[in-house]
PDB file of C-alpha atoms and ligand atoms in Angstrom:
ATOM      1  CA  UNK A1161      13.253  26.637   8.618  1.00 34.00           C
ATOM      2  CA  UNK A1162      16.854  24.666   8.622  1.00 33.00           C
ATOM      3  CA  UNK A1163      19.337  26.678   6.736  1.00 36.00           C
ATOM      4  CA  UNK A1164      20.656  24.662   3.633  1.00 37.00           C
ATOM      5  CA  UNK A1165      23.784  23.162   5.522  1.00 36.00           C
ATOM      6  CA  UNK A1166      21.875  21.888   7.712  1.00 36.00           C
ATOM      7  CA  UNK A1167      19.715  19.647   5.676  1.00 35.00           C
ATOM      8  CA  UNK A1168      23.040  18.352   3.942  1.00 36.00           C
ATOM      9  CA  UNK A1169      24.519  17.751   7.135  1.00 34.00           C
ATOM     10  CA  UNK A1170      21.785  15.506   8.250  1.00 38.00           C
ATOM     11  CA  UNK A1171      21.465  13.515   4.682  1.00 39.00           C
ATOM     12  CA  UNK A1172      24.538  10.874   5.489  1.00 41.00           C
ATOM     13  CA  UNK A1173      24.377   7.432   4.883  1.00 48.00           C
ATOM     14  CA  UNK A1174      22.694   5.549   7.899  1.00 50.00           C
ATOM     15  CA  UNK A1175      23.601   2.899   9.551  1.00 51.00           C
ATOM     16  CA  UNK A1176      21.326  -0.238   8.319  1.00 53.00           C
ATOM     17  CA  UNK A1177      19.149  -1.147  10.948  1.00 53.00           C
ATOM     18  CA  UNK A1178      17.558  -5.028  11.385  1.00 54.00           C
ATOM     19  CA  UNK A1179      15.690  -6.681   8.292  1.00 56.00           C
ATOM     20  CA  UNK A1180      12.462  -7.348   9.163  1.00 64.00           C
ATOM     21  CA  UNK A1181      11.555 -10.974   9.433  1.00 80.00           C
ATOM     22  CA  UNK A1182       7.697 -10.200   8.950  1.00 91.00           C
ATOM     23  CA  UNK A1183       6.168 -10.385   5.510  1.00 93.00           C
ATOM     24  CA  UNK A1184       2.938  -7.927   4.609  1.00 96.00           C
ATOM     25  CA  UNK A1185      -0.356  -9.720   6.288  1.00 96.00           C
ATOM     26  CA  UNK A1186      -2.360  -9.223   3.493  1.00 97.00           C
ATOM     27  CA  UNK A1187      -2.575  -9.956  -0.449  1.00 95.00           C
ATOM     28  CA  UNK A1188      -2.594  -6.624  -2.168  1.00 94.00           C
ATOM     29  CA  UNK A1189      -2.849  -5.768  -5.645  1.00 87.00           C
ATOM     30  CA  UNK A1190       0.436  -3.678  -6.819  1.00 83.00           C
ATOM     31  CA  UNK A1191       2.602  -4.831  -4.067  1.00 85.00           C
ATOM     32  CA  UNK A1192       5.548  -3.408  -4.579  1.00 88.00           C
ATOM     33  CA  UNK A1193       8.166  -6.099  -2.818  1.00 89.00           C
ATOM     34  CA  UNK A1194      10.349  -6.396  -5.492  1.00 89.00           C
ATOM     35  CA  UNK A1195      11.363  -2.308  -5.907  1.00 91.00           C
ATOM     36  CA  UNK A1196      12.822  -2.169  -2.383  1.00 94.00           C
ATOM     37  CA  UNK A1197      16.220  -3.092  -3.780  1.00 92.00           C
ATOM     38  CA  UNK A1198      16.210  -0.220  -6.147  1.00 92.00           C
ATOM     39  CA  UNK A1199      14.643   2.156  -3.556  1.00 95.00           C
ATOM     40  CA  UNK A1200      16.913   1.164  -0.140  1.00 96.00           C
ATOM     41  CA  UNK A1201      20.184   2.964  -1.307  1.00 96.00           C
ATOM     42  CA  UNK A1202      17.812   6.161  -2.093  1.00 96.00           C
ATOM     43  CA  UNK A1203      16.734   5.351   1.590  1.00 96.00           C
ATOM     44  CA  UNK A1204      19.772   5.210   3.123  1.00 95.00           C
ATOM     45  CA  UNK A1205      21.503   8.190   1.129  1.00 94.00           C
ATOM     46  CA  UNK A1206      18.741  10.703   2.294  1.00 94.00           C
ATOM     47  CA  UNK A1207      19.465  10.559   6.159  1.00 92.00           C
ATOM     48  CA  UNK A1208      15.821  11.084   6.149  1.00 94.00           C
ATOM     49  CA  UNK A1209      13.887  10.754   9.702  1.00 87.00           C
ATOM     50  CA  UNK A1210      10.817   8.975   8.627  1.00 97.00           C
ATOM     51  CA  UNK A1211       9.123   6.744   5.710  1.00 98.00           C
ATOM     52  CA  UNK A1212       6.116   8.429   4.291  1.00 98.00           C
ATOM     53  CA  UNK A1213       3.556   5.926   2.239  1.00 98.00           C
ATOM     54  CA  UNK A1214       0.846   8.264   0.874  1.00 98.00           C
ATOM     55  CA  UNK A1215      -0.673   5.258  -0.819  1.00 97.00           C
ATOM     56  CA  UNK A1216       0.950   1.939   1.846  1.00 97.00           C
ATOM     57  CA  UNK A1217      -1.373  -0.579   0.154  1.00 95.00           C
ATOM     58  CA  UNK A1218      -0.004  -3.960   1.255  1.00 96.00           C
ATOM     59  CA  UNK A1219       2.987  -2.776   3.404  1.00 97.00           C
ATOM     60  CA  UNK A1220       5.559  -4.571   1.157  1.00 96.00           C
ATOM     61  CA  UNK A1221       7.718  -1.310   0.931  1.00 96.00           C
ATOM     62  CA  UNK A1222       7.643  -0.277   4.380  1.00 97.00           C
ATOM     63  CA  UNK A1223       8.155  -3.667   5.624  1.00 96.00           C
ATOM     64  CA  UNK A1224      10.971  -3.929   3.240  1.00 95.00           C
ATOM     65  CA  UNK A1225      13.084  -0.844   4.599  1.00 95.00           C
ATOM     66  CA  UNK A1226      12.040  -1.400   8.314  1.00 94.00           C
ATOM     67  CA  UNK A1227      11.783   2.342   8.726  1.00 96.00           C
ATOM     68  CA  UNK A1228      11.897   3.209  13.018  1.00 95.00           C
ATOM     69  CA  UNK A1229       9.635   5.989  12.129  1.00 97.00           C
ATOM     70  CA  UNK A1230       6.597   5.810   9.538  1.00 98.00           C
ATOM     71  CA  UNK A1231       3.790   7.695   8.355  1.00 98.00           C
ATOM     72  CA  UNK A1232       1.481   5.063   6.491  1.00 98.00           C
ATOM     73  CA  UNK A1233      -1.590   6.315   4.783  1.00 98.00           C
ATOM     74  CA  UNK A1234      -4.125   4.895   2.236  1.00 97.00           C
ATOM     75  CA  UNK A1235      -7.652   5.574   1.857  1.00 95.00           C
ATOM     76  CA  UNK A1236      -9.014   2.363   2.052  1.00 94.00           C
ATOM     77  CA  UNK A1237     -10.179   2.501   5.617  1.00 95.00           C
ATOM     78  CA  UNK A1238     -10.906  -1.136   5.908  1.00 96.00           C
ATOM     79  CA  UNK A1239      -6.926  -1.690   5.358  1.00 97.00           C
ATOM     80  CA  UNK A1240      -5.980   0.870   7.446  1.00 98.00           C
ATOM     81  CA  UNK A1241      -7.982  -0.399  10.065  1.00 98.00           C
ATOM     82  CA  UNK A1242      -7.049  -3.797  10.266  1.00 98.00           C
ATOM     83  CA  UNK A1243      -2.853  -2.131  10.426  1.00 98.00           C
ATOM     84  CA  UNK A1244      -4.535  -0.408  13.929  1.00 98.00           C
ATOM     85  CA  UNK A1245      -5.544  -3.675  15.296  1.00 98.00           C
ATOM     86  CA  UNK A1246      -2.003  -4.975  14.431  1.00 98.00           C
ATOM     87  CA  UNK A1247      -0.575  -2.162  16.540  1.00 97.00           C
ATOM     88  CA  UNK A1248      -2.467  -3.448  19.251  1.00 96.00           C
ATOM     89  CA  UNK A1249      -1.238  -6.738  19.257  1.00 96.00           C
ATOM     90  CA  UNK A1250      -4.113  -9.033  17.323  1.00 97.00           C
ATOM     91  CA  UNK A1251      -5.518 -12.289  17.882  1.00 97.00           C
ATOM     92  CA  UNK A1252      -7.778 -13.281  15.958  1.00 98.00           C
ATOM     93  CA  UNK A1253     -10.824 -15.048  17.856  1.00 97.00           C
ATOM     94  CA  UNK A1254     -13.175 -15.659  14.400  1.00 97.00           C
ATOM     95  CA  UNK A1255     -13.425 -19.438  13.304  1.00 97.00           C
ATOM     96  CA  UNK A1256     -11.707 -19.541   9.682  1.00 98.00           C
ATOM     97  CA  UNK A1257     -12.135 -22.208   6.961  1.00 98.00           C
ATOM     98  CA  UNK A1258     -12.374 -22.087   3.286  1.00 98.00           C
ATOM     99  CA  UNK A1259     -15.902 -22.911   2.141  1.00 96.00           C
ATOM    100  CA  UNK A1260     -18.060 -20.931   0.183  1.00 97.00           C
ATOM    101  CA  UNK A1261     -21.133 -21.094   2.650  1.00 98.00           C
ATOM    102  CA  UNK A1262     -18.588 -19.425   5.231  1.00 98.00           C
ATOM    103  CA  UNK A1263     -16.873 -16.883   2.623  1.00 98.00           C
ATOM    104  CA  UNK A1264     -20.727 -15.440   1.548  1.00 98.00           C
ATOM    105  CA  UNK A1265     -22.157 -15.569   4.928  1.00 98.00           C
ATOM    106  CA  UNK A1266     -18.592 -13.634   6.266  1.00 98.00           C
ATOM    107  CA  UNK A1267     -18.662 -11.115   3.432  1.00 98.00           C
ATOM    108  CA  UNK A1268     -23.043 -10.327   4.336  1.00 98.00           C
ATOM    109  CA  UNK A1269     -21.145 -10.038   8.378  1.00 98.00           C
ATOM    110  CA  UNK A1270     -19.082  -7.436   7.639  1.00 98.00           C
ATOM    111  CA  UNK A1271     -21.329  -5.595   4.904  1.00 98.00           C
ATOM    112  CA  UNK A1272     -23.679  -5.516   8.219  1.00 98.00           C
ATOM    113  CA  UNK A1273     -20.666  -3.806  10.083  1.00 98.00           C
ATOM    114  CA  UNK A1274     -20.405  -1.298   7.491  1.00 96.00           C
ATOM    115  CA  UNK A1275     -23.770  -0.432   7.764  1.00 96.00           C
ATOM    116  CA  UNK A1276     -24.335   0.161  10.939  1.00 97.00           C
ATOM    117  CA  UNK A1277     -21.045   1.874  11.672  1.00 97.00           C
ATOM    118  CA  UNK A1278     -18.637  -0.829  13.169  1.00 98.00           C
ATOM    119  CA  UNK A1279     -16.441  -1.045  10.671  1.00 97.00           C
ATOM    120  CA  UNK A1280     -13.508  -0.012  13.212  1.00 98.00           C
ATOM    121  CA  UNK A1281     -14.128  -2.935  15.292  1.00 98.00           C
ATOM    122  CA  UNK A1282     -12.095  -6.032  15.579  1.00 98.00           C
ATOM    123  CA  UNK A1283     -14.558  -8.269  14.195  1.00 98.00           C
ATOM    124  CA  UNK A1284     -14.166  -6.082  11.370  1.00 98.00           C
ATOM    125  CA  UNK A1285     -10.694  -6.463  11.027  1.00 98.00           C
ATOM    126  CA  UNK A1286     -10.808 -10.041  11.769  1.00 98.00           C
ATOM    127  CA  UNK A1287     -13.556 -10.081   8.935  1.00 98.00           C
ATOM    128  CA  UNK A1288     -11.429  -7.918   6.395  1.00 98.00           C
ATOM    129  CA  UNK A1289      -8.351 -10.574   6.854  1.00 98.00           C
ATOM    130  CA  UNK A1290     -10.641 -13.639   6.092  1.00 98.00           C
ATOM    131  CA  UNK A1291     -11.970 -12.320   3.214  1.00 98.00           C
ATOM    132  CA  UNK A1292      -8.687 -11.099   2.072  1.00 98.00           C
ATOM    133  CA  UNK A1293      -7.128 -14.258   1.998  1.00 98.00           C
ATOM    134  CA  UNK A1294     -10.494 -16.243   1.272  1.00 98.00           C
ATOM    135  CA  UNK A1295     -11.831 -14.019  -1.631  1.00 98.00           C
ATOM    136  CA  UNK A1296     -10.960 -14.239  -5.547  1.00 96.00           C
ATOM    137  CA  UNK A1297      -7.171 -13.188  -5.975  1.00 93.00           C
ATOM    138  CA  UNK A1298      -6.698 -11.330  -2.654  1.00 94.00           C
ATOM    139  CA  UNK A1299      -8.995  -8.467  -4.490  1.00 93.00           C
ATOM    140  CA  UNK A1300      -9.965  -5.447  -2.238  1.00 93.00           C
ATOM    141  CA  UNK A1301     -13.189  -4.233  -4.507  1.00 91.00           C
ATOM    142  CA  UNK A1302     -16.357  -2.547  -3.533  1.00 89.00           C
ATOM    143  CA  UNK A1303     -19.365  -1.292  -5.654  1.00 89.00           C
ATOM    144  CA  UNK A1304     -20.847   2.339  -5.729  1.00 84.00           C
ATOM    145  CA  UNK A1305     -21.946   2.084  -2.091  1.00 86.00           C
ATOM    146  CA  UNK A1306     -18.997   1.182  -0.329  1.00 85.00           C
ATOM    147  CA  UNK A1307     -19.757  -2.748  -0.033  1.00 92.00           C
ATOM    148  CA  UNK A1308     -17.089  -5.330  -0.139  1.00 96.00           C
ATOM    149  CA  UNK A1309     -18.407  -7.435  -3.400  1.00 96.00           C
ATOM    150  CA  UNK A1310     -15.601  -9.976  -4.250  1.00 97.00           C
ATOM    151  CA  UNK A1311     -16.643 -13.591  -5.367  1.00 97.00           C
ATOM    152  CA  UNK A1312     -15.446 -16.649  -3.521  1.00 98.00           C
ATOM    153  CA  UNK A1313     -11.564 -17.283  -4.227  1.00 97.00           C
ATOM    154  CA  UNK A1314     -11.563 -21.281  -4.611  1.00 91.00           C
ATOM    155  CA  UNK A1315      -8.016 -21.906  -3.237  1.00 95.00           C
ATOM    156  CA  UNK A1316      -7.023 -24.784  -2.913  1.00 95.00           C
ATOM    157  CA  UNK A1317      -5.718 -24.650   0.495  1.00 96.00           C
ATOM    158  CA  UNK A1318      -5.480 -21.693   2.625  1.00 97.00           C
ATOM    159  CA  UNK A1319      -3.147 -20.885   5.992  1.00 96.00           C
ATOM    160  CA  UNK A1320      -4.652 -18.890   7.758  1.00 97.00           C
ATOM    161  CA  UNK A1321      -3.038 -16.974  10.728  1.00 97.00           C
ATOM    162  CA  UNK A1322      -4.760 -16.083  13.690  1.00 98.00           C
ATOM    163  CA  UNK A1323      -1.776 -14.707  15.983  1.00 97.00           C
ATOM    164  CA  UNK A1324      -0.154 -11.044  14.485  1.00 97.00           C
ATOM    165  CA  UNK A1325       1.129  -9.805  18.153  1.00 96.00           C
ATOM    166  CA  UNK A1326       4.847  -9.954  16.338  1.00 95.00           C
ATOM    167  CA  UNK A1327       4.227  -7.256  14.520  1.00 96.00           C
ATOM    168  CA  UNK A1328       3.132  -4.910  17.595  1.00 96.00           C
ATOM    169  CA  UNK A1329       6.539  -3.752  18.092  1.00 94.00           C
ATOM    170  CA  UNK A1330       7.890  -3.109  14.956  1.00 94.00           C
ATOM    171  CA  UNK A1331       4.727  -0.812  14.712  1.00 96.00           C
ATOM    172  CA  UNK A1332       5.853   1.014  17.469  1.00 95.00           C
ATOM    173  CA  UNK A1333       6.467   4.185  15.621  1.00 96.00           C
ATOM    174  CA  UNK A1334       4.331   3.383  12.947  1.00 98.00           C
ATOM    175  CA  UNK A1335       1.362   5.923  12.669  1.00 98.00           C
ATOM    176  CA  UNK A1336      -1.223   4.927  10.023  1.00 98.00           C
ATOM    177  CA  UNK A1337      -3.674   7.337   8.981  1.00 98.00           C
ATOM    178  CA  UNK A1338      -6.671   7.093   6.750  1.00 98.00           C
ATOM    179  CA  UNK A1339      -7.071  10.444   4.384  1.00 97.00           C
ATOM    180  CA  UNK A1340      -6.653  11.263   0.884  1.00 96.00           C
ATOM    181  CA  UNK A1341      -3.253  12.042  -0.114  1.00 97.00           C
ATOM    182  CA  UNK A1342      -3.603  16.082   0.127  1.00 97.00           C
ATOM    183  CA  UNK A1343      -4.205  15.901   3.114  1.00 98.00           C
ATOM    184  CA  UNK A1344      -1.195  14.775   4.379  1.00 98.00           C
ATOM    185  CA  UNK A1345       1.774  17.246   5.206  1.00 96.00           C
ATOM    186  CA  UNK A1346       5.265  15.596   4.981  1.00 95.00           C
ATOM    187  CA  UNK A1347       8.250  17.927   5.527  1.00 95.00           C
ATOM    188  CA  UNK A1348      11.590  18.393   4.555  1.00 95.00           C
ATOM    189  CA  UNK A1349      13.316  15.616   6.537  1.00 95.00           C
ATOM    190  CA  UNK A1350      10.500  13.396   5.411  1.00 97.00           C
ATOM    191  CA  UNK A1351      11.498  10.236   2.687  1.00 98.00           C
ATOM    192  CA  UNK A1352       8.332   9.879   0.301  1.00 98.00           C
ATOM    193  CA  UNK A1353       7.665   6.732  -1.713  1.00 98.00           C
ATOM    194  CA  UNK A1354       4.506   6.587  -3.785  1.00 97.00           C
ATOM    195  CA  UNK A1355       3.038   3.894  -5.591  1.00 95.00           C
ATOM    196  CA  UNK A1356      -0.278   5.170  -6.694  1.00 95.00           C
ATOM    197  CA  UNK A1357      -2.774   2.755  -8.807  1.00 91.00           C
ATOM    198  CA  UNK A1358      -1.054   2.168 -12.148  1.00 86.00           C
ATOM    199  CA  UNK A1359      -2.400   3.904 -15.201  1.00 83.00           C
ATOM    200  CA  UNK A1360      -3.940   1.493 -17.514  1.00 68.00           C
ATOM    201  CA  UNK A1361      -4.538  -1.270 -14.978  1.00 53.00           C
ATOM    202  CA  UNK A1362      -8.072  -1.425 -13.634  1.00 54.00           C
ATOM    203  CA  UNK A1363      -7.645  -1.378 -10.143  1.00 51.00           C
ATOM    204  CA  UNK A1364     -10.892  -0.554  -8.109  1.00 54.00           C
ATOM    205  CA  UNK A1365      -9.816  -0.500  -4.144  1.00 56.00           C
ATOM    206  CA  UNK A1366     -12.003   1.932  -2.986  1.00 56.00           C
ATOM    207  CA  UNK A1367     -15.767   2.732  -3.788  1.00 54.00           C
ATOM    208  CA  UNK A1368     -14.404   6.116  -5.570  1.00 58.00           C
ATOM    209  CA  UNK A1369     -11.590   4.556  -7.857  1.00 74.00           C
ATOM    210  CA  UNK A1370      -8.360   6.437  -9.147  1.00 88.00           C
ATOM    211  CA  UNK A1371      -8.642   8.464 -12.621  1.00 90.00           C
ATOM    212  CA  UNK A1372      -6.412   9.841 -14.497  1.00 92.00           C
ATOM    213  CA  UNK A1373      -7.399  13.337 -12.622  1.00 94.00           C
ATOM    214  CA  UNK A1374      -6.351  11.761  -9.399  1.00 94.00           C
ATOM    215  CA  UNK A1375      -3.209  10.563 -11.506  1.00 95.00           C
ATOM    216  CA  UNK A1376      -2.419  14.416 -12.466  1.00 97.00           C
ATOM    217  CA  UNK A1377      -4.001  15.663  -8.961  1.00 97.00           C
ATOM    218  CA  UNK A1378      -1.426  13.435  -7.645  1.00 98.00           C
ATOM    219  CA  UNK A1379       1.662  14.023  -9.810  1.00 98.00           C
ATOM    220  CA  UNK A1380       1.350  17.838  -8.810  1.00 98.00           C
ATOM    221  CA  UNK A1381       0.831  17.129  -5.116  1.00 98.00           C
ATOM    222  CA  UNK A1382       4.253  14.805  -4.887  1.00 98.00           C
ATOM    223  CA  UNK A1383       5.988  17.873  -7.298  1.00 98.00           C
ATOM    224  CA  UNK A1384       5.444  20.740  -4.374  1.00 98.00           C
ATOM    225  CA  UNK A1385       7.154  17.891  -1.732  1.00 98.00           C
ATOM    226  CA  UNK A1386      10.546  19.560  -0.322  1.00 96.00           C
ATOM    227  CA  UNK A1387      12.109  16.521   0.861  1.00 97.00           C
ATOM    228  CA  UNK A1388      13.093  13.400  -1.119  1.00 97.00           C
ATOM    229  CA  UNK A1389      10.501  11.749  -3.558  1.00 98.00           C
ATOM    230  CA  UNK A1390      10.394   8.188  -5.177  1.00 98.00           C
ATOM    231  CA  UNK A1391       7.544   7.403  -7.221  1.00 97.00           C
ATOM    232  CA  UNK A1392       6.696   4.555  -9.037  1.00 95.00           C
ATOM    233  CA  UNK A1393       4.330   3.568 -12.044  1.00 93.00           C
ATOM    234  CA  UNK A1394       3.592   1.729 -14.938  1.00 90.00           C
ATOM    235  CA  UNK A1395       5.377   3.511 -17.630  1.00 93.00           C
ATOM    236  CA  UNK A1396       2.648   4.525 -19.931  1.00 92.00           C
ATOM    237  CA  UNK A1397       3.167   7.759 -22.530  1.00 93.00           C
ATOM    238  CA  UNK A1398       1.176   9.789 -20.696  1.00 95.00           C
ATOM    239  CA  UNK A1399       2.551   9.098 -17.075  1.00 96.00           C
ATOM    240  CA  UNK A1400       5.857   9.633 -18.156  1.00 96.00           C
ATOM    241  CA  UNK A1401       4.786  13.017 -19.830  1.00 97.00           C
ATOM    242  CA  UNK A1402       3.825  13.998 -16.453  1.00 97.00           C
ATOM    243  CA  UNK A1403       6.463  13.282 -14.463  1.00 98.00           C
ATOM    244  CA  UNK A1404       8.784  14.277 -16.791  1.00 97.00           C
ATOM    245  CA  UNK A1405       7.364  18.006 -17.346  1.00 98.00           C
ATOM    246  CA  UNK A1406       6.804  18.582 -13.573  1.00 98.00           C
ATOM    247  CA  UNK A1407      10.676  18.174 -13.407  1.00 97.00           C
ATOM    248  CA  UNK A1408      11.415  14.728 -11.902  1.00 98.00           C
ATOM    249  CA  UNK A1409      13.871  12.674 -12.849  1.00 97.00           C
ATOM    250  CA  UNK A1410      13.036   9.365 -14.629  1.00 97.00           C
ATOM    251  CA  UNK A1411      14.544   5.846 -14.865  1.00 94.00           C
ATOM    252  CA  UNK A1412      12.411   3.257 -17.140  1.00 93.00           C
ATOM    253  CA  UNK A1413      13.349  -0.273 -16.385  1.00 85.00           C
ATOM    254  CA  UNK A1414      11.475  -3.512 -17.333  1.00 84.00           C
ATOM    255  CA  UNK A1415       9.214  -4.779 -13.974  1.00 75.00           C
ATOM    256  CA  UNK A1416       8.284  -8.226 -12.793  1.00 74.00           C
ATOM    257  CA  UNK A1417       5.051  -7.631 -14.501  1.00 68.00           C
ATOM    258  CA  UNK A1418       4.229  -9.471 -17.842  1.00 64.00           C
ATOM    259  CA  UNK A1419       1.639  -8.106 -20.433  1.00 61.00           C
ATOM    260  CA  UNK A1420       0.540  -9.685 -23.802  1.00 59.00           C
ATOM    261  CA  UNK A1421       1.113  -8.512 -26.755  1.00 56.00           C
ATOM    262  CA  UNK A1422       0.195 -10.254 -30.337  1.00 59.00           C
ATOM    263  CA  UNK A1423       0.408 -13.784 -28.353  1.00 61.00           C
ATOM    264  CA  UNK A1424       3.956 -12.556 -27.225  1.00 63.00           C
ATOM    265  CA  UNK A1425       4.209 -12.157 -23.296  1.00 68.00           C
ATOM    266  CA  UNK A1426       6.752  -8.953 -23.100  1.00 68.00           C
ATOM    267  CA  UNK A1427       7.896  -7.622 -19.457  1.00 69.00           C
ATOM    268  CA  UNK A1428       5.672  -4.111 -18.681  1.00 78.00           C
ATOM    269  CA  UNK A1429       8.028  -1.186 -18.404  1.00 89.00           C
ATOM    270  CA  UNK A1430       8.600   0.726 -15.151  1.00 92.00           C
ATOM    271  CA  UNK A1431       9.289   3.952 -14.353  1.00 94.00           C
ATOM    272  CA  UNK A1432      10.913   5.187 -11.371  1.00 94.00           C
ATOM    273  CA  UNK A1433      10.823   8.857 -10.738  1.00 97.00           C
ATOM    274  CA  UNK A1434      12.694  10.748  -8.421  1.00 97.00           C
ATOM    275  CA  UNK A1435      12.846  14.641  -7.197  1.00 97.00           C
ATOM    276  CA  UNK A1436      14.953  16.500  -4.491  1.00 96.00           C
ATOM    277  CA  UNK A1437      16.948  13.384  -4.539  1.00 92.00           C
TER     278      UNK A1437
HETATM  279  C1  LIG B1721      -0.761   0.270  -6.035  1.00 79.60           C
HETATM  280  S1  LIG B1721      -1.496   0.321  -4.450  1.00 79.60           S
HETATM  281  C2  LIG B1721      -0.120   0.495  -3.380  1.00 79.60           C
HETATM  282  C3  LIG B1721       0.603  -0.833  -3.220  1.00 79.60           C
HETATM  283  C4  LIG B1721       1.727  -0.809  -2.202  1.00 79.60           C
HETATM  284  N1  LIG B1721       2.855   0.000  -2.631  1.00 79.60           N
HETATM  285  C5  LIG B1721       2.213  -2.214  -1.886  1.00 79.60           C
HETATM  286  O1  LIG B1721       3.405  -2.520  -2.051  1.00 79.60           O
HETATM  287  O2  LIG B1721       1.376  -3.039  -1.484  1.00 79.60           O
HETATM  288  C6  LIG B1721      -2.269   1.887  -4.404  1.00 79.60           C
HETATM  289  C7  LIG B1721      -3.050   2.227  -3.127  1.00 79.60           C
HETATM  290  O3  LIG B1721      -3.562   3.576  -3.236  1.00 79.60           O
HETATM  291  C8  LIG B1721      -4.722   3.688  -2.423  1.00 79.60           C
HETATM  292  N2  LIG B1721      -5.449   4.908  -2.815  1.00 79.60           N
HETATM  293  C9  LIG B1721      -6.228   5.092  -3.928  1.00 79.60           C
HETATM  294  N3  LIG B1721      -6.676   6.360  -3.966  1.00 79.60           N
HETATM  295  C10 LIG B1721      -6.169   7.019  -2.877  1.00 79.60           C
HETATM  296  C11 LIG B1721      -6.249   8.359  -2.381  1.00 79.60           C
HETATM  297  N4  LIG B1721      -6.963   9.297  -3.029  1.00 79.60           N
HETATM  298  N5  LIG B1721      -5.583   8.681  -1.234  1.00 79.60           N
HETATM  299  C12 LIG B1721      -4.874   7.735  -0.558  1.00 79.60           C
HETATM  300  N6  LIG B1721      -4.769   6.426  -0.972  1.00 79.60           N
HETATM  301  C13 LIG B1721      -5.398   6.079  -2.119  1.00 79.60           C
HETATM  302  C14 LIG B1721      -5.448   2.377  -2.702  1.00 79.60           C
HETATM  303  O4  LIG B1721      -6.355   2.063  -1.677  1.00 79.60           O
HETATM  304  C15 LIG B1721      -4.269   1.375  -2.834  1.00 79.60           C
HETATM  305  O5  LIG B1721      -4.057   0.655  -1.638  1.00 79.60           O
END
């Protein structure tokens, strides 16, 4: 183990390294874009070696900071395996238009995949990124058996991309793992951000969903971390009961998000909660 002056030696301020020109490939519910501003300084304060994302949904944080070293996890395998492809260097080869025939007889495809245990492949990835972008409001949902059951998404007009090799190097150092959260290990010179599934929200992106168990489960988990935490979620009674008695420090400000109340649209309060920071 480091002695303690040795862990404050290494937390300076870093040098900032390139912004990243690439945005994240997919629509994802929650993306969290807009709280890299308020997390970068954290960021670059901790001297920290590496970016874990217990929960990376859409990349937006990650690809915000442009970490050189990153441990990206979420349990949606589909996600994460479409992130491996991009490591690779991925072209897509599939034919991509936006009509419904296409959309229904795409989504049966890569049900098919599922089934018989190809879900890994590329047409599976290649599948996963047309019916991302294709499907009703980017949603990632499946039903009790693990199939991908979102309607047609009736854009308008769609771009689709077929060429991701750009982001094979800035994935370099980029591992991405698919487990739940407990599984996963980070260490003392380790830089957590979470961003789990907000509390009230119903957010179904994975067969299994997130309850308010998971949100406790969770909470604990990120408490027992030795290096740096930031967490983020929608600040609801409860969640900042939580966070507050497992001895984090919270910041409530007022998100991007918009809720209605009484006819009234009123900005949703955010809390940001750090520890060992
Ligand atoms: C709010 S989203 C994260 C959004 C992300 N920060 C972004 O900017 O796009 C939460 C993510 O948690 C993942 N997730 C849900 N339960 C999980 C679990 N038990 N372990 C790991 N990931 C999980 C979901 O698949 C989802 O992608």
């Amino acid at each position: 183990m480091l002695p303690e002056n040795a862990t404050q030696a290494k937390r300076i301020n870093k040098p900032e390294p390139p912004k990243s020109h690439l945005r994240p490939p997919l629509k994802w519910a929650g993306g969290k874009r807009w709280i890299v501003r308020h997390l970068e300084p954290l960021w670059r304060k901790s001297g920290s070696n590496r970016l874990i994302e217990p929960l990376c949904g859409g990349l937006a944080v990650a690809l915000g900071l442009n970490p050189h070293s990153a441990l990206l996890n979420d349990i949606n395998c589909h996600l994460i395996n479409f992130y491996r492809w991009l490591k690779k260097g991925f072209v897509i080869q599939l034919e991509m238009e936006n009509n419904p025939d296409l959309y229904y007889a795409y989504r049966e495809r890569f049900n098919q995949l599922i089934t018989s245990g190809n879900s890994e492949s590329a047409e599976a990835a290649s599948l996963f990124y047309y019916l991302n972008r294709t499907g009703y409001n980017g949603l990632c949902r499946f039903n009790k058996k693990g199939f991908f059951n979102v309607p047609y998404g009736r854009y308008k007009k769609i771009n689709y991309r077929y060429d991701f090799a750009d982001y094979r190097d800035l994935f370099l150092n980029w591992e991405f793992r698919t487990l739940d959260f407990e599984k996963l290990t980070p260490t003392l010179n380790d830089f957590t951000y979470a961003d789990p599934p907000y509390d009230v929200q119903f957010t179904s992106y994975t067969a299994q969903g997130f309850s308010w168990e998971d949100q406790i489960r969770f909470a604990r988990w990120l408490a027992q971390l030795k290096g740096p935490v930031v967490v983020s979620n929608q600040a609801t009674a409860r969640i900042i009961e939580l966070y507050g008695e497992l001895g984090f420090n919270l910041r409530l400000f007022k998100g991007p998000r918009m809720i209605s109340r009484d006819g009234n649209r009123t900005p949703a309060l955010e809390m940001f909660a750090t520890l060992n920071i």
